[in-house]
Amino acid sequence: MTDDGPPSRLPLDWIAASLRRERTRAGLSLSELAKRAGIAKSTLSQLEAASGNPSVETLWALGVALGVPFSALVEPPAPAVQVIRAGEGPTVHSEQAAYAATLLSASPPGARRDIYHVRVEPGAARESDPHIPGTVEHLIVSTGRLAAGPRGETVELGPGDYVSYRGDVPHAYEALVPGTTFVLVMQHI
């Protein structure tokens, strides 16, 4: 990580708050959770104090021991329109391999997702009427440049950028350069 680049690790306060919340919800002591996860109590205590350097393996073990998805421990609260630029986002590195996972969005319980690969060219914007109530759209630009989002809240995106917004309100997609492609995930809750 350079001084002028985005952080390469998850903010520890997100992890600490999530661990405390989920441990409390599960009614487990520090000792019991550490034992179930197969980690040292001191490691868990450090993580809940927002210190230490958690790996994918440690957080995965804690998620399993708590009975929650990995994402429940690392996903920050999301605003109504969420943008994650290429190279940004909560990233966790593995201790065992050259592997780094950046969480863009976790599927809530009971959700259904449809995934589309979309190609769009400059010209008229694709105006979309609201989808069924509870729909959320997740979009990752593959190539080109795109303006997308709810009416009045569109954002400009480039390759690798991510945006999430309500799909149950009027929204639009507009290619800003030829050959624009993106992956669209429609989540129906």
GROMACS .gro file of C-alpha atoms in nm:
model
  189
    1MET     CA    1   0.000   0.000   0.000
    2THR     CA    2   0.130   0.344  -0.084
    3ASP     CA    3   0.058   0.655   0.116
    4ASP     CA    4  -0.159   0.798  -0.162
    5GLY     CA    5  -0.351   0.479  -0.247
    6PRO     CA    6  -0.663   0.329  -0.096
    7PRO     CA    7  -0.632   0.115   0.216
    8SER     CA    8  -0.551  -0.249   0.146
    9ARG     CA    9  -0.717  -0.381   0.463
   10LEU     CA   10  -1.058  -0.372   0.613
   11PRO     CA   11  -1.110  -0.097   0.868
   12LEU     CA   12  -1.065  -0.282   1.194
   13ASP     CA   13  -1.355  -0.099   1.359
   14TRP     CA   14  -1.600  -0.265   1.113
   15ILE     CA   15  -1.471  -0.607   1.209
   16ALA     CA   16  -1.464  -0.527   1.582
   17ALA     CA   17  -1.823  -0.400   1.584
   18SER     CA   18  -1.944  -0.696   1.378
   19LEU     CA   19  -1.770  -0.950   1.599
   20ARG     CA   20  -1.909  -0.797   1.919
   21ARG     CA   21  -2.259  -0.775   1.766
   22GLU     CA   22  -2.261  -1.135   1.643
   23ARG     CA   23  -2.096  -1.278   1.955
   24THR     CA   24  -2.353  -1.099   2.173
   25ARG     CA   25  -2.637  -1.217   1.948
   26ALA     CA   26  -2.510  -1.575   1.982
   27GLY     CA   27  -2.476  -1.540   2.361
   28LEU     CA   28  -2.112  -1.653   2.360
   29SER     CA   29  -1.825  -1.545   2.583
   30LEU     CA   30  -1.488  -1.450   2.433
   31SER     CA   31  -1.346  -1.780   2.557
   32GLU     CA   32  -1.626  -1.992   2.411
   33LEU     CA   33  -1.615  -1.824   2.069
   34ALA     CA   34  -1.236  -1.849   2.053
   35LYS     CA   35  -1.257  -2.218   2.142
   36ARG     CA   36  -1.526  -2.288   1.878
   37ALA     CA   37  -1.329  -2.098   1.612
   38GLY     CA   38  -0.999  -2.266   1.704
   39ILE     CA   39  -0.820  -1.936   1.767
   40ALA     CA   40  -0.651  -1.787   2.072
   41LYS     CA   41  -0.873  -1.589   2.310
   42SER     CA   42  -0.613  -1.310   2.295
   43THR     CA   43  -0.651  -1.295   1.915
   44LEU     CA   44  -1.028  -1.260   1.945
   45SER     CA   45  -0.989  -1.000   2.219
   46GLN     CA   46  -0.755  -0.798   1.995
   47LEU     CA   47  -0.998  -0.818   1.704
   48GLU     CA   48  -1.288  -0.700   1.919
   49ALA     CA   49  -1.066  -0.413   2.037
   50ALA     CA   50  -1.006  -0.315   1.670
   51SER     CA   51  -0.640  -0.415   1.672
   52GLY     CA   52  -0.454  -0.702   1.509
   53ASN     CA   53  -0.451  -0.805   1.144
   54PRO     CA   54  -0.726  -1.061   1.071
   55SER     CA   55  -0.678  -1.301   0.782
   56VAL     CA   56  -0.947  -1.458   0.564
   57GLU     CA   57  -0.895  -1.786   0.750
   58THR     CA   58  -0.942  -1.630   1.096
   59LEU     CA   59  -1.253  -1.438   0.995
   60TRP     CA   60  -1.395  -1.743   0.816
   61ALA     CA   61  -1.344  -1.958   1.126
   62LEU     CA   62  -1.516  -1.695   1.340
   63GLY     CA   63  -1.808  -1.673   1.094
   64VAL     CA   64  -1.853  -2.051   1.102
   65ALA     CA   65  -1.834  -2.057   1.482
   66LEU     CA   66  -2.094  -1.779   1.500
   67GLY     CA   67  -2.317  -1.936   1.234
   68VAL     CA   68  -2.304  -1.625   1.012
   69PRO     CA   69  -2.170  -1.570   0.661
   70PHE     CA   70  -1.817  -1.431   0.627
   71SER     CA   71  -1.968  -1.112   0.486
   72ALA     CA   72  -2.157  -1.042   0.810
   73LEU     CA   73  -1.820  -0.978   0.975
   74VAL     CA   74  -1.670  -0.751   0.711
   75GLU     CA   75  -1.950  -0.564   0.532
   76PRO     CA   76  -1.986  -0.200   0.640
   77PRO     CA   77  -2.328  -0.036   0.668
   78ALA     CA   78  -2.425   0.073   0.317
   79PRO     CA   79  -2.568   0.411   0.218
   80ALA     CA   80  -2.869   0.434  -0.018
   81VAL     CA   81  -2.635   0.465  -0.318
   82GLN     CA   82  -2.308   0.284  -0.267
   83VAL     CA   83  -2.009   0.324  -0.499
   84ILE     CA   84  -1.690   0.120  -0.471
   85ARG     CA   85  -1.423   0.241  -0.711
   86ALA     CA   86  -1.179  -0.002  -0.874
   87GLY     CA   87  -0.904  -0.084  -0.624
   88GLU     CA   88  -1.114   0.025  -0.326
   89GLY     CA   89  -1.342  -0.164  -0.091
   90PRO     CA   90  -1.300  -0.384   0.214
   91THR     CA   91  -1.021  -0.629   0.126
   92VAL     CA   92  -0.895  -0.926   0.328
   93HIS     CA   93  -0.572  -1.109   0.241
   94SER     CA   94  -0.501  -1.479   0.287
   95GLU     CA   95  -0.214  -1.609   0.501
   96GLN     CA   96  -0.187  -1.921   0.284
   97ALA     CA   97  -0.187  -1.794  -0.075
   98ALA     CA   98  -0.151  -1.489  -0.298
   99TYR     CA   99  -0.521  -1.416  -0.261
  100ALA     CA  100  -0.712  -1.102  -0.173
  101ALA     CA  101  -1.091  -1.089  -0.155
  102THR     CA  102  -1.281  -0.761  -0.187
  103LEU     CA  103  -1.639  -0.779  -0.070
  104LEU     CA  104  -1.875  -0.580  -0.288
  105SER     CA  105  -2.212  -0.698  -0.154
  106ALA     CA  106  -2.346  -0.983   0.055
  107SER     CA  107  -2.673  -1.158  -0.026
  108PRO     CA  108  -2.921  -1.110   0.257
  109PRO     CA  109  -3.122  -1.411   0.374
  110GLY     CA  110  -3.414  -1.491   0.148
  111ALA     CA  111  -3.285  -1.284  -0.143
  112ARG     CA  112  -3.287  -1.393  -0.505
  113ARG     CA  113  -3.035  -1.259  -0.752
  114ASP     CA  114  -3.038  -1.245  -1.128
  115ILE     CA  115  -2.705  -1.174  -1.301
  116TYR     CA  116  -2.671  -1.013  -1.644
  117HIS     CA  117  -2.379  -0.920  -1.867
  118VAL     CA  118  -2.479  -0.600  -2.045
  119ARG     CA  119  -2.331  -0.426  -2.348
  120VAL     CA  120  -2.437  -0.066  -2.414
  121GLU     CA  121  -2.332   0.193  -2.670
  122PRO     CA  122  -2.346   0.575  -2.656
  123GLY     CA  123  -2.669   0.741  -2.764
  124ALA     CA  124  -2.996   0.754  -2.577
  125ALA     CA  125  -2.986   0.648  -2.212
  126ARG     CA  126  -3.166   0.324  -2.124
  127GLU     CA  127  -3.443   0.447  -1.893
  128SER     CA  128  -3.578   0.175  -1.668
  129ASP     CA  129  -3.912   0.180  -1.492
  130PRO     CA  130  -3.916   0.065  -1.128
  131HIS     CA  131  -3.884  -0.310  -1.075
  132ILE     CA  132  -4.076  -0.504  -0.809
  133PRO     CA  133  -4.059  -0.355  -0.455
  134GLY     CA  134  -3.739  -0.441  -0.271
  135THR     CA  135  -3.526  -0.474  -0.586
  136VAL     CA  136  -3.165  -0.361  -0.551
  137GLU     CA  137  -2.931  -0.339  -0.849
  138HIS     CA  138  -2.557  -0.404  -0.827
  139LEU     CA  139  -2.347  -0.303  -1.125
  140ILE     CA  140  -1.976  -0.356  -1.204
  141VAL     CA  141  -1.830  -0.190  -1.514
  142SER     CA  142  -1.611  -0.421  -1.724
  143THR     CA  143  -1.514  -0.192  -2.013
  144GLY     CA  144  -1.580   0.168  -2.115
  145ARG     CA  145  -1.751   0.439  -1.909
  146LEU     CA  146  -2.109   0.446  -1.786
  147ALA     CA  147  -2.349   0.680  -1.607
  148ALA     CA  148  -2.596   0.477  -1.400
  149GLY     CA  149  -2.828   0.495  -1.102
  150PRO     CA  150  -3.160   0.636  -0.986
  151ARG     CA  151  -3.291   0.948  -1.160
  152GLY     CA  152  -3.117   1.250  -1.014
  153GLU     CA  153  -2.850   1.035  -0.845
  154THR     CA  154  -2.660   0.882  -1.138
  155VAL     CA  155  -2.285   0.840  -1.099
  156GLU     CA  156  -2.012   0.808  -1.360
  157LEU     CA  157  -1.826   0.479  -1.351
  158GLY     CA  158  -1.521   0.329  -1.519
  159PRO     CA  159  -1.372  -0.021  -1.549
  160GLY     CA  160  -1.378  -0.204  -1.215
  161ASP     CA  161  -1.609   0.048  -1.045
  162TYR     CA  162  -1.911  -0.082  -0.853
  163VAL     CA  163  -2.240   0.089  -0.768
  164SER     CA  164  -2.545  -0.031  -0.577
  165TYR     CA  165  -2.883   0.142  -0.576
  166ARG     CA  166  -3.256   0.080  -0.541
  167GLY     CA  167  -3.403  -0.076  -0.853
  168ASP     CA  168  -3.762  -0.017  -0.740
  169VAL     CA  169  -3.738   0.350  -0.842
  170PRO     CA  170  -3.689   0.495  -1.192
  171HIS     CA  171  -3.326   0.455  -1.297
  172ALA     CA  172  -3.108   0.468  -1.608
  173TYR     CA  173  -2.791   0.341  -1.777
  174GLU     CA  174  -2.602   0.550  -2.032
  175ALA     CA  175  -2.282   0.452  -2.214
  176LEU     CA  176  -2.036   0.740  -2.227
  177VAL     CA  177  -1.794   0.569  -2.468
  178PRO     CA  178  -1.830   0.295  -2.732
  179GLY     CA  179  -1.791  -0.068  -2.626
  180THR     CA  180  -1.915  -0.023  -2.269
  181THR     CA  181  -1.997  -0.347  -2.088
  182PHE     CA  182  -2.099  -0.425  -1.732
  183VAL     CA  183  -2.225  -0.700  -1.507
  184LEU     CA  184  -2.567  -0.631  -1.356
  185VAL     CA  185  -2.694  -0.824  -1.056
  186MET     CA  186  -3.060  -0.771  -0.975
  187GLN     CA  187  -3.138  -0.867  -0.618
  188HIS     CA  188  -3.503  -0.929  -0.536
  189ILE     CA  189  -3.586  -0.939  -0.167
   0.00000   0.00000   0.00000
